[in-house]
Short mmCIF file of C-alpha atoms and ligand atoms in Angstrom, two decimals:
data_model
loop_
_atom_site.label_atom_id
_atom_site.label_comp_id
_atom_site.label_asym_id
_atom_site.label_seq_id
_atom_site.Cartn_x
_atom_site.Cartn_y
_atom_site.Cartn_z
CA MET A 84 -21.71 -24.46 -2.05
CA SER A 85 -22.21 -23.79 1.67
CA GLU A 86 -21.75 -20.42 3.37
CA LYS A 87 -20.09 -17.69 1.33
CA LYS A 88 -17.18 -16.85 3.51
CA ASN A 89 -15.14 -18.46 6.19
CA LYS A 90 -12.22 -16.21 7.01
CA PRO A 91 -9.72 -17.97 9.21
CA THR A 92 -8.73 -16.09 12.34
CA ASP A 93 -5.08 -16.43 11.46
CA ALA A 94 -5.69 -14.86 8.07
CA VAL A 95 -2.32 -13.15 7.73
CA ALA A 96 -0.39 -16.37 8.43
CA ASN A 97 -2.61 -18.16 5.91
CA ILE A 98 -1.97 -15.49 3.28
CA VAL A 99 1.79 -15.58 3.88
CA SER A 100 1.76 -19.34 3.43
CA LEU A 101 -0.49 -19.22 0.32
CA SER A 102 1.69 -16.44 -1.09
CA LYS A 103 4.77 -18.59 -0.85
CA ARG A 104 3.12 -21.82 -2.01
CA ARG A 105 1.53 -20.25 -5.08
CA GLY A 106 4.33 -17.83 -5.96
CA PHE A 107 2.82 -14.48 -4.98
CA VAL A 108 5.45 -13.33 -2.46
CA PHE A 109 8.68 -14.84 -1.13
CA GLN A 110 10.86 -13.71 1.72
CA SER A 111 13.79 -11.70 0.37
CA SER A 112 17.10 -13.65 0.30
CA GLU A 113 15.32 -16.62 1.85
CA ILE A 114 18.20 -19.08 1.38
CA TYR A 115 20.34 -16.82 3.61
CA GLY A 116 17.72 -16.63 6.34
CA GLY A 117 15.86 -13.67 4.84
CA LEU A 118 16.23 -9.91 5.11
CA ASN A 119 13.76 -8.32 7.48
CA GLY A 120 11.28 -5.91 5.93
CA CYS A 121 12.02 -6.94 2.33
CA TRP A 122 9.94 -9.23 0.11
CA ASP A 123 10.19 -10.61 -3.42
CA TYR A 124 7.23 -10.87 -5.76
CA GLY A 125 6.97 -14.26 -7.50
CA PRO A 126 5.37 -15.12 -10.85
CA LEU A 127 1.76 -14.55 -9.72
CA GLY A 128 2.62 -11.67 -7.39
CA VAL A 129 4.45 -9.68 -10.01
CA GLU A 130 1.39 -9.91 -12.28
CA LEU A 131 -0.98 -8.84 -9.51
CA LEU A 132 1.27 -5.93 -8.52
CA LYS A 133 1.68 -4.88 -12.15
CA ASN A 134 -2.09 -5.00 -12.66
CA ILE A 135 -2.73 -2.84 -9.56
CA LYS A 136 -0.17 -0.29 -10.75
CA GLU A 137 -1.57 -0.36 -14.29
CA GLU A 138 -5.13 0.23 -13.04
CA TRP A 139 -3.91 3.12 -10.90
CA TRP A 140 -1.92 4.58 -13.78
CA LYS A 141 -4.89 4.42 -16.16
CA PHE A 142 -7.28 5.85 -13.58
CA MET A 143 -4.97 8.69 -12.60
CA THR A 144 -3.28 9.68 -15.87
CA TYR A 145 -5.74 8.79 -18.64
CA ARG A 146 -7.33 12.21 -18.19
CA ASP A 147 -6.35 15.55 -19.68
CA ASN A 148 -5.23 17.19 -16.45
CA VAL A 149 -2.75 14.65 -15.02
CA GLU A 150 0.71 13.97 -16.48
CA GLY A 151 3.07 11.10 -15.70
CA LEU A 152 6.62 11.22 -14.37
CA ASP A 153 9.39 8.79 -13.43
CA ALA A 154 11.97 10.64 -11.33
CA SER A 155 15.24 9.13 -10.13
CA ILE A 156 15.46 7.43 -6.73
CA LEU A 157 18.66 9.27 -5.79
CA MET A 158 18.19 13.03 -5.58
CA HIS A 159 20.25 16.04 -4.56
CA PRO A 160 20.71 15.85 -0.75
CA LYS A 161 19.31 19.36 -0.36
CA VAL A 162 15.92 18.03 -1.47
CA TRP A 163 15.66 16.18 1.85
CA GLU A 164 16.74 19.22 3.83
CA ALA A 165 14.05 21.30 2.13
CA SER A 166 11.42 18.61 2.64
CA GLY A 167 12.22 18.41 6.35
CA HIS A 168 13.18 14.72 6.18
CA VAL A 169 16.77 15.23 7.39
CA GLU A 170 15.55 16.97 10.52
CA ASN A 171 12.17 15.45 11.21
CA PHE A 172 11.81 12.06 9.56
CA THR A 173 12.74 10.32 12.77
CA ASP A 174 11.26 7.87 15.22
CA PRO A 175 12.15 7.83 18.93
CA MET A 176 13.83 4.49 19.52
CA ILE A 177 14.74 2.45 22.59
CA ASP A 178 16.62 -0.85 22.94
CA CYS A 179 16.32 -3.62 25.49
CA LYS A 180 19.82 -4.01 26.99
CA GLN A 181 19.05 -7.64 27.79
CA CYS A 182 17.65 -9.17 24.60
CA LYS A 183 18.71 -6.34 22.21
CA ALA A 184 15.17 -5.99 20.80
CA ARG A 185 14.49 -2.52 19.42
CA PHE A 186 11.22 -0.65 19.87
CA ARG A 187 9.61 2.59 18.79
CA LEU A 188 8.93 4.51 21.97
CA ASP A 189 5.88 6.26 20.52
CA VAL A 190 4.05 2.94 19.96
CA LEU A 191 5.52 0.84 22.77
CA GLY A 192 2.20 1.00 24.66
CA ASP A 193 0.54 -0.97 21.83
CA SER A 194 2.47 -4.10 22.81
CA ILE A 195 1.68 -3.89 26.53
CA SER A 196 -1.52 -5.25 28.10
CA GLU A 197 -4.17 -2.80 29.36
CA LYS A 198 -3.83 -4.24 32.87
CA LYS A 199 -0.08 -3.59 32.97
CA LYS A 200 -0.56 -0.09 31.56
CA GLU A 201 -3.16 0.75 34.20
CA LYS A 202 -0.82 -0.46 36.95
CA ALA A 203 2.11 1.57 35.58
CA LEU A 204 -0.06 4.70 35.26
CA SER A 205 -1.36 4.47 38.81
CA GLU A 206 2.23 4.02 40.10
CA LEU A 207 3.29 7.02 38.00
CA LYS A 208 0.58 9.21 39.50
CA ASN A 209 1.56 8.03 42.97
CA ASP A 210 5.23 8.91 42.31
CA PHE A 211 4.21 12.48 41.48
CA LYS A 212 1.46 12.87 44.05
CA ASP A 213 3.39 15.68 45.76
CA ASN A 214 4.02 17.56 42.51
CA PRO A 215 0.67 19.07 41.45
CA GLU A 216 2.12 20.64 38.31
CA ILE A 217 3.36 17.36 36.86
CA LEU A 218 0.32 15.49 38.13
CA SER A 219 -1.95 17.85 36.23
CA ARG A 220 0.16 17.34 33.06
CA ILE A 221 -0.35 13.61 33.42
CA GLU A 222 -4.11 14.04 33.94
CA GLU A 223 -4.26 16.44 30.99
CA LYS A 224 -2.67 13.85 28.66
CA ILE A 225 -4.93 11.10 29.96
CA ASN A 226 -8.08 13.16 29.50
CA ASN A 227 -7.28 15.09 26.30
CA HIS A 228 -5.37 12.65 24.12
CA GLY A 229 -7.43 13.06 20.94
CA GLU A 230 -6.75 10.17 18.56
CA ASP A 231 -3.50 9.19 20.30
CA ASP A 232 -2.98 6.55 22.96
CA PRO A 233 -2.42 8.55 26.21
CA PHE A 234 0.06 5.92 27.41
CA ASN A 235 2.25 6.47 24.34
CA LEU A 236 1.96 10.25 24.74
CA LEU A 237 3.20 9.98 28.31
CA LEU A 238 6.08 7.72 27.25
CA GLU A 239 7.21 10.50 24.92
CA ASP A 240 6.80 13.22 27.54
CA GLU A 241 10.18 14.69 28.48
CA GLN A 242 9.41 14.93 32.19
CA VAL A 243 7.56 11.71 32.97
CA GLY A 244 8.51 9.41 30.05
CA LYS A 245 11.64 8.00 31.67
CA VAL A 246 9.86 7.26 34.94
CA LEU A 247 7.01 5.51 33.14
CA LEU A 248 9.44 3.50 31.02
CA SER A 249 11.26 2.29 34.13
CA LYS A 250 8.03 0.62 35.27
CA LEU A 251 7.71 -1.53 32.16
CA ASN A 252 9.10 -4.92 31.29
CA CYS A 253 10.53 -5.60 27.84
CA PRO A 254 7.65 -6.97 25.70
CA GLN A 255 10.09 -9.40 24.09
CA CYS A 256 12.14 -10.96 26.95
CA GLY A 257 10.00 -9.84 29.89
CA ASN A 258 12.93 -8.42 31.88
CA ALA A 259 12.36 -5.35 34.05
CA ASN A 260 14.18 -2.04 33.80
CA THR A 261 16.32 -2.93 30.79
CA PHE A 262 15.55 -0.08 28.37
CA THR A 263 18.14 2.36 27.06
CA GLU A 264 17.38 6.08 26.85
CA ALA A 265 15.30 7.09 23.83
CA ARG A 266 17.16 8.51 20.88
CA LYS A 267 16.14 9.94 17.53
CA PHE A 268 16.51 7.53 14.64
CA ASN A 269 16.32 8.87 11.08
CA LEU A 270 14.41 6.51 8.81
CA MET A 271 16.21 7.45 5.59
CA PHE A 272 18.74 5.01 4.15
CA LYS A 273 22.02 6.81 3.56
CA THR A 274 24.57 6.01 0.89
CA PHE A 275 27.35 7.81 -1.05
CA VAL A 276 27.76 8.97 -4.65
CA GLY A 277 31.20 8.38 -6.13
CA PRO A 278 34.18 6.63 -4.60
CA VAL A 279 34.70 8.84 -1.54
CA GLU A 280 32.58 8.06 1.49
CA ASP A 281 32.56 11.45 3.19
CA SER A 282 29.84 13.84 4.31
CA GLY A 283 30.03 15.75 1.01
CA SER A 284 28.95 12.71 -0.99
CA VAL A 285 26.00 11.56 1.13
CA VAL A 286 22.77 10.85 -0.71
CA TYR A 287 19.59 9.13 0.44
CA LEU A 288 17.36 6.46 -1.02
CA ARG A 289 14.12 8.40 -1.36
CA PRO A 290 11.63 7.75 1.45
CA GLU A 291 8.73 8.94 -0.73
CA THR A 292 8.26 9.58 -4.45
CA ALA A 293 6.52 12.93 -3.86
CA GLN A 294 9.68 15.07 -3.78
CA GLY A 295 10.61 14.02 -7.34
CA ILE A 296 7.28 15.49 -8.42
CA PHE A 297 7.66 18.77 -6.48
CA VAL A 298 11.08 19.54 -7.92
CA ASN A 299 9.83 18.82 -11.47
CA PHE A 300 6.68 20.91 -11.14
CA LEU A 301 7.72 23.64 -13.59
CA ASN A 302 9.48 21.22 -16.00
CA VAL A 303 6.27 19.23 -16.41
CA GLN A 304 3.98 22.25 -16.41
CA SER A 305 5.87 24.03 -19.18
CA SER A 306 6.77 20.99 -21.33
CA ALA A 307 3.21 19.60 -21.22
CA ARG A 308 1.76 23.14 -21.53
CA GLN A 309 -0.50 22.53 -18.56
CA LYS A 310 -2.50 25.16 -16.72
CA LEU A 311 -3.75 24.94 -13.16
CA PRO A 312 -5.40 22.82 -11.99
CA PHE A 313 -3.30 19.86 -13.09
CA GLY A 314 -1.53 16.92 -11.52
CA ILE A 315 1.65 14.87 -11.82
CA ALA A 316 1.53 11.15 -11.10
CA GLN A 317 4.35 8.77 -10.38
CA ILE A 318 4.82 5.14 -9.35
CA GLY A 319 8.10 4.07 -7.81
CA LYS A 320 10.10 2.49 -5.06
CA ALA A 321 10.52 4.16 -1.70
CA PHE A 322 12.77 3.11 1.18
CA ARG A 323 12.38 3.60 4.92
CA ASN A 324 14.56 2.06 7.58
CA GLU A 325 11.52 1.16 9.70
CA ILE A 326 12.42 0.11 13.24
CA ASN A 327 9.61 -2.39 13.54
CA THR A 328 8.65 -3.97 10.26
CA LYS A 329 5.46 -5.92 10.71
CA ASN A 330 2.43 -7.64 9.29
CA PHE A 331 3.87 -9.02 6.07
CA LEU A 332 3.75 -6.29 3.39
CA PHE A 333 2.08 -3.69 5.61
CA ARG A 334 5.23 -2.07 6.99
CA THR A 335 8.36 -2.91 5.01
CA ARG A 336 11.71 -1.23 4.41
CA GLU A 337 11.44 -1.27 0.64
CA PHE A 338 8.04 -0.69 -0.94
CA GLU A 339 6.33 0.98 -3.86
CA GLN A 340 4.22 4.10 -3.82
CA MET A 341 1.66 5.44 -6.30
CA GLU A 342 1.55 9.17 -5.68
CA MET A 343 -0.15 12.08 -7.42
CA GLN A 344 0.31 15.75 -6.60
CA PHE A 345 -2.47 18.00 -7.89
CA PHE A 346 -1.51 21.68 -8.24
CA VAL A 347 -4.38 24.12 -7.70
CA LYS A 348 -5.24 27.74 -7.05
CA PRO A 349 -5.24 28.21 -3.27
CA SER A 350 -8.93 29.18 -3.34
CA GLU A 351 -9.82 25.87 -5.04
CA ALA A 352 -7.84 23.61 -2.72
CA LYS A 353 -10.75 22.56 -0.55
CA SER A 354 -13.02 21.50 -3.42
CA TRP A 355 -10.22 19.51 -5.11
CA TYR A 356 -9.37 17.84 -1.80
CA ASP A 357 -13.01 16.76 -1.51
CA TYR A 358 -12.99 15.56 -5.12
CA TRP A 359 -9.89 13.38 -4.77
CA LYS A 360 -11.02 12.00 -1.43
CA VAL A 361 -14.13 10.53 -3.03
CA ALA A 362 -12.44 9.52 -6.30
CA ARG A 363 -9.70 7.57 -4.54
CA LEU A 364 -11.99 5.58 -2.24
CA ASP A 365 -14.22 4.76 -5.22
CA TRP A 366 -11.19 3.40 -7.08
CA TYR A 367 -10.68 0.62 -4.51
CA LYS A 368 -14.39 -0.23 -4.63
CA SER A 369 -14.41 -0.27 -8.44
CA LEU A 370 -11.77 -3.01 -8.29
CA GLY A 371 -13.92 -5.16 -6.06
CA MET A 372 -12.59 -4.29 -2.60
CA THR A 373 -15.32 -4.89 0.00
CA ALA A 374 -16.97 -1.50 0.64
CA SER A 375 -17.67 -2.23 4.32
CA LYS A 376 -13.95 -2.82 4.88
CA LEU A 377 -13.02 0.64 3.64
CA ARG A 378 -13.36 3.87 5.58
CA TYR A 379 -11.92 7.36 5.93
CA HIS A 380 -9.94 8.37 8.96
CA ASP A 381 -9.96 12.17 8.98
CA HIS A 382 -7.03 13.63 10.91
CA ILE A 383 -7.85 15.94 13.77
CA LYS A 384 -4.19 16.64 14.57
CA LEU A 385 -2.59 17.96 11.38
CA ALA A 386 1.06 18.12 10.30
CA HIS A 387 2.31 21.71 10.40
CA TYR A 388 2.13 22.04 6.59
CA ALA A 389 -1.29 20.46 6.09
CA ALA A 390 -4.67 22.17 5.92
CA ALA A 391 -6.61 18.88 5.77
CA ALA A 392 -5.69 15.19 5.80
CA THR A 393 -7.48 11.87 5.68
CA ASP A 394 -6.40 8.25 5.46
CA ILE A 395 -8.24 5.66 3.42
CA GLU A 396 -8.16 2.65 5.72
CA TYR A 397 -8.79 -1.03 5.07
CA GLU A 398 -9.88 -3.43 7.77
CA PHE A 399 -6.99 -5.92 7.84
CA PRO A 400 -7.27 -9.04 10.03
CA PHE A 401 -5.10 -7.21 12.59
CA GLY A 402 -7.31 -4.08 12.55
CA TRP A 403 -7.86 -0.93 10.47
CA GLY A 404 -4.75 0.29 8.67
CA GLU A 405 -3.97 3.13 6.26
CA ILE A 406 -3.60 2.18 2.61
CA GLU A 407 -3.60 5.72 1.20
CA GLY A 408 -3.25 9.27 2.50
CA ILE A 409 -4.94 12.32 0.97
CA HIS A 410 -3.60 15.68 2.05
CA ASN A 411 -4.05 19.34 1.36
CA ARG A 412 -0.34 20.25 1.65
CA THR A 413 -0.92 23.99 1.04
CA ASP A 414 2.02 25.82 -0.62
CA TYR A 415 4.50 24.32 1.87
CA ASP A 416 6.49 21.99 -0.41
CA LEU A 417 7.01 24.36 -3.32
CA SER A 418 7.80 27.27 -0.97
CA ARG A 419 10.45 25.19 0.80
CA HIS A 420 12.05 24.09 -2.49
CA GLU A 421 11.99 27.68 -3.69
CA GLN A 422 13.72 28.76 -0.49
CA PHE A 423 16.37 25.99 -0.51
CA SER A 424 17.12 26.01 -4.26
CA GLY A 425 16.94 29.78 -4.74
CA LYS A 426 14.88 29.14 -7.92
CA SER A 427 11.39 30.53 -8.40
CA LEU A 428 8.70 27.85 -8.43
CA LYS A 429 5.88 30.32 -8.92
CA TYR A 430 3.15 29.77 -11.45
CA PHE A 431 2.14 32.56 -13.79
CA ASP A 432 -1.62 32.71 -14.13
CA ASP A 433 -2.42 33.88 -17.70
CA GLU A 434 -5.94 34.91 -16.81
CA THR A 435 -5.35 36.98 -13.71
CA LYS A 436 -1.74 37.92 -14.60
CA GLU A 437 -0.74 36.94 -11.07
CA LYS A 438 2.31 34.95 -10.01
CA TYR A 439 1.88 32.63 -7.05
CA ILE A 440 2.83 29.28 -5.52
CA PRO A 441 0.06 26.76 -6.08
CA TYR A 442 -1.45 24.64 -3.32
CA ILE A 443 -1.00 20.89 -3.59
CA ILE A 444 -3.54 18.14 -3.04
CA GLU A 445 -1.67 14.86 -2.62
CA THR A 446 -3.01 11.34 -3.07
CA SER A 447 -0.39 8.92 -1.75
CA ALA A 448 -1.11 5.20 -2.03
CA GLY A 449 1.12 2.25 -1.26
CA ALA A 450 1.26 -0.21 -4.16
CA SER A 451 2.62 -2.96 -1.91
CA ARG A 452 0.17 -2.20 0.90
CA SER A 453 -2.76 -2.11 -1.55
CA PHE A 454 -1.47 -5.44 -2.93
CA MET A 455 -1.79 -6.91 0.54
CA ALA A 456 -5.29 -5.43 1.01
CA PHE A 457 -6.47 -6.73 -2.39
CA LEU A 458 -4.97 -10.16 -1.65
CA ILE A 459 -6.55 -10.47 1.79
CA ASP A 460 -9.86 -9.09 0.60
CA ALA A 461 -10.03 -11.62 -2.24
CA TYR A 462 -9.22 -14.64 -0.07
CA TYR A 463 -12.11 -16.97 0.75
CA GLU A 464 -12.32 -20.46 2.11
CA GLU A 465 -15.58 -22.23 1.43
CA GLU A 466 -17.11 -25.66 1.33
CA VAL A 467 -18.12 -26.99 -2.06
CA ASN A 468 -19.84 -30.39 -2.23
CA GLY A 469 -18.32 -31.46 1.07
CA GLU A 470 -14.79 -30.30 0.18
CA MET A 471 -13.01 -27.10 1.20
CA ARG A 472 -11.73 -24.83 -1.54
CA SER A 473 -9.49 -21.77 -1.18
CA VAL A 474 -10.27 -19.14 -3.73
CA LEU A 475 -8.94 -15.70 -4.54
CA ARG A 476 -11.84 -13.69 -5.94
CA PHE A 477 -9.78 -11.00 -7.65
CA HIS A 478 -11.49 -8.56 -9.96
CA PRO A 479 -10.72 -9.95 -13.47
CA ARG A 480 -8.62 -6.85 -14.22
CA LEU A 481 -6.38 -7.59 -11.23
CA ALA A 482 -6.22 -11.36 -11.60
CA PRO A 483 -2.65 -12.49 -12.40
CA ILE A 484 -3.87 -15.09 -14.91
CA LYS A 485 -6.99 -14.22 -16.88
CA ALA A 486 -7.86 -17.69 -18.15
CA ALA A 487 -6.66 -21.29 -17.91
CA ILE A 488 -7.09 -23.69 -20.81
CA PHE A 489 -7.61 -27.43 -20.28
CA PRO A 490 -8.05 -30.36 -22.63
CA LEU A 491 -10.57 -32.65 -20.89
CA VAL A 492 -8.39 -35.66 -21.80
CA ASN A 493 -5.00 -35.90 -23.41
CA LYS A 494 -6.23 -37.59 -26.60
CA ASP A 495 -8.71 -37.35 -29.49
CA GLY A 496 -7.15 -34.10 -30.74
CA MET A 497 -8.22 -32.15 -27.61
CA PRO A 498 -4.68 -31.07 -26.59
CA GLU A 499 -4.05 -29.71 -30.09
CA ILE A 500 -7.23 -27.59 -30.04
CA ALA A 501 -6.46 -26.40 -26.49
CA ARG A 502 -2.93 -25.41 -27.52
CA GLU A 503 -4.34 -23.43 -30.48
CA ILE A 504 -6.71 -21.57 -28.12
CA GLU A 505 -3.80 -20.89 -25.74
CA LYS A 506 -1.67 -19.52 -28.58
CA ASP A 507 -4.46 -17.30 -29.83
CA LEU A 508 -5.40 -15.87 -26.40
CA ARG A 509 -1.80 -15.42 -25.31
CA ARG A 510 -1.41 -12.59 -27.81
CA ASN A 511 -3.57 -10.38 -25.57
CA PHE A 512 -3.97 -12.09 -22.22
CA LYS A 513 -1.90 -13.81 -19.57
CA VAL A 514 -3.17 -17.38 -19.84
CA PHE A 515 -2.12 -20.77 -18.49
CA TYR A 516 -2.26 -24.25 -20.03
CA ASP A 517 -2.84 -27.22 -17.74
CA ASP A 518 -3.35 -30.86 -18.70
CA LYS A 519 -2.29 -32.50 -15.43
CA GLY A 520 -4.75 -34.45 -13.27
CA ALA A 521 -8.54 -34.48 -13.04
CA VAL A 522 -10.36 -31.35 -14.23
CA GLY A 523 -11.74 -30.78 -10.70
CA ARG A 524 -8.18 -30.60 -9.35
CA ARG A 525 -7.18 -28.22 -12.13
CA TYR A 526 -10.13 -25.95 -11.24
CA ARG A 527 -9.01 -25.90 -7.58
CA ARG A 528 -5.46 -24.94 -8.54
CA GLN A 529 -6.76 -22.03 -10.61
CA ASP A 530 -9.24 -20.96 -7.89
CA GLU A 531 -6.33 -20.65 -5.50
CA ALA A 532 -4.41 -18.55 -8.04
CA GLY A 533 -7.46 -16.32 -8.56
CA THR A 534 -7.93 -17.17 -12.26
CA PRO A 535 -11.44 -15.97 -13.15
CA PHE A 536 -12.11 -18.24 -16.14
CA CYS A 537 -11.28 -21.87 -16.97
CA ILE A 538 -11.77 -22.98 -20.56
CA THR A 539 -12.18 -26.71 -21.20
CA VAL A 540 -11.98 -28.44 -24.56
CA ASP A 541 -14.25 -31.52 -24.44
CA THR A 542 -16.00 -34.03 -26.71
CA GLN A 543 -18.57 -31.48 -27.85
CA THR A 544 -15.76 -29.18 -28.99
CA LEU A 545 -14.84 -31.76 -31.61
CA GLU A 546 -18.37 -31.54 -32.99
CA ASP A 547 -19.31 -27.85 -32.79
CA LYS A 548 -16.12 -25.85 -32.01
CA THR A 549 -17.47 -24.64 -28.66
CA VAL A 550 -15.79 -24.94 -25.25
CA THR A 551 -17.01 -24.67 -21.67
CA VAL A 552 -16.06 -21.52 -19.76
CA ARG A 553 -16.30 -21.97 -16.00
CA ASP A 554 -16.68 -18.89 -13.81
CA ARG A 555 -14.44 -18.99 -10.72
CA ASP A 556 -16.97 -17.38 -8.38
CA THR A 557 -20.31 -18.89 -9.40
CA MET A 558 -18.68 -22.10 -10.67
CA GLN A 559 -21.32 -22.05 -13.43
CA GLN A 560 -20.29 -23.14 -16.91
CA GLU A 561 -21.44 -21.81 -20.25
CA ARG A 562 -20.61 -22.87 -23.79
CA ILE A 563 -18.80 -20.33 -25.92
CA ALA A 564 -17.68 -20.62 -29.53
CA ILE A 565 -13.88 -20.77 -29.80
CA ASP A 566 -13.79 -17.79 -32.14
CA GLN A 567 -15.71 -15.69 -29.55
CA LEU A 568 -13.35 -16.40 -26.63
CA SER A 569 -11.14 -13.38 -27.11
CA ARG A 570 -14.15 -11.03 -27.26
CA TYR A 571 -15.67 -12.81 -24.22
CA LEU A 572 -12.55 -12.20 -22.10
CA SER A 573 -12.20 -8.59 -23.27
CA ASP A 574 -15.82 -7.85 -22.28
CA LYS A 575 -15.29 -9.39 -18.85
CA LEU A 576 -12.13 -7.34 -18.29
CA LEU A 577 -13.92 -4.13 -19.20
CA SER A 578 -16.87 -4.74 -16.84
N1 GAP B 1792 4.17 11.57 0.35
C1 GAP B 1792 3.39 11.25 1.47
C2 GAP B 1792 3.73 9.97 2.08
O1 GAP B 1792 4.70 9.32 1.73
P1 GAP B 1792 2.91 8.28 3.92
O2 GAP B 1792 1.62 8.25 4.69
O3 GAP B 1792 4.16 8.23 4.69
O4 GAP B 1792 2.82 9.58 3.02
C3 GAP B 1792 1.93 6.96 1.91
O5 GAP B 1792 2.94 7.09 2.88
C4 GAP B 1792 1.56 5.51 1.69
O6 GAP B 1792 2.74 4.73 1.44
C5 GAP B 1792 0.90 4.85 2.90
O7 GAP B 1792 -0.49 5.07 2.91
C6 GAP B 1792 1.22 3.38 2.67
O8 GAP B 1792 0.29 2.81 1.78
C7 GAP B 1792 2.59 3.44 2.00
N2 GAP B 1792 3.66 3.19 2.98
C8 GAP B 1792 4.26 4.08 3.79
N3 GAP B 1792 5.21 3.50 4.54
C9 GAP B 1792 5.22 2.19 4.20
C10 GAP B 1792 5.99 1.05 4.61
N4 GAP B 1792 6.97 1.15 5.50
N5 GAP B 1792 5.73 -0.15 4.04
C11 GAP B 1792 4.75 -0.26 3.10
N6 GAP B 1792 4.00 0.77 2.66
C12 GAP B 1792 4.22 1.99 3.20
#
């Protein structure tokens, strides 16, 4: 084998194509031209996604202080008023009058070259050269922009945004001065309960699973007889009418979240935040994600309800991107639901005899976005004996198929033995039987599917009831007795 890794520059395009070819992910409604921002998980993809969710579920809930929940997607509309989503879950949006492309104003600068931005900024300053007040606002934003792009901050500025926008060409069609005024666009999908489509029957497809947990806080606490600190975990679909869906599964309109809200005494919030921050990053590493491609991005600018926030980011081929957020949400969520529902959500502390609203530490991961990170991270192209092979080096616990079983040839009783092995292993593992083509070709097909072990029945099997087990990554083979195969796979999945 030559060098270990050869990541193609166009890695996302390669992954999209491999995903379709091998049945990981298909475009939604493909035969009708597709539906933007929606994807379907094929036979291998659904296994990978299920394995990621299962690993998360075990890690988060197989402990004595975290309970599980599966709340409904549709909730009382007041939930979204209390959460602030009705008022604030908006993006500023502009359209190009010429080509009808739609853009988010607050990130428009990301699709414009540095040279063009510099030119527009110098023209902007020139336009306001006789207005020292506005000029100093512009300088202030340019010099003190924190983590934000100053160009985007200025685009959103009420006084200078419009002027700056008028200097830009549409990134899609290139025409000048074609943008509409910015308007607020709520990202929640709206629908109606019952037959009457009026304002009284509006409900929303949930944009996050977290609210289902907040409103069930006391139900879970009392039914599971939990005391603080304890958490509630949930996996489920979330929907956001994103203006710009992009980068395959990274930003979609329908996706899955894996969220856990940990309820704590206010005085213990900081130490639990630190605990979950470390635990969650370690989880990705424990499932084989490359450590050097993971980092924290601590927020300097915090949401009004948060006391601390960090993103766990993965280095995607298009740059660093958030895969999970960890937040100290204080007592904001439960206080708001108490206020809007009129029901007490206070916790009674047996020890101190106090009643108070707990603080919440949230860990909020995207199942679909983690899927993409695990898929990209596992993808290698390498040269083996003068030939290129594509391989997905999934951790065995995540691999969609755990083992493939081959008869070396389709005679001499080998297929019958291989079928017996398949039947036996299938009781506990997702396995695959393949008797088509040369064994080398069969190995390549399984490498590309990420199958960690290939079991071959050969001539020696007929003599001593052993088979070869070939390791996907080292490509080394060892002989294992047929009656030890199940134990062998179990041990590998536990490691
Ligand atoms: N309850 C907090 C919350 O929902 P968020 O940062 O908006 O926080 C959490 O979302 C995670 O959900 C993100 O880290 C990401 O993995 C995933 N996510 C959010 N929007 C997404 C989208 N449009 N497409 C795919 N995944 C998304």
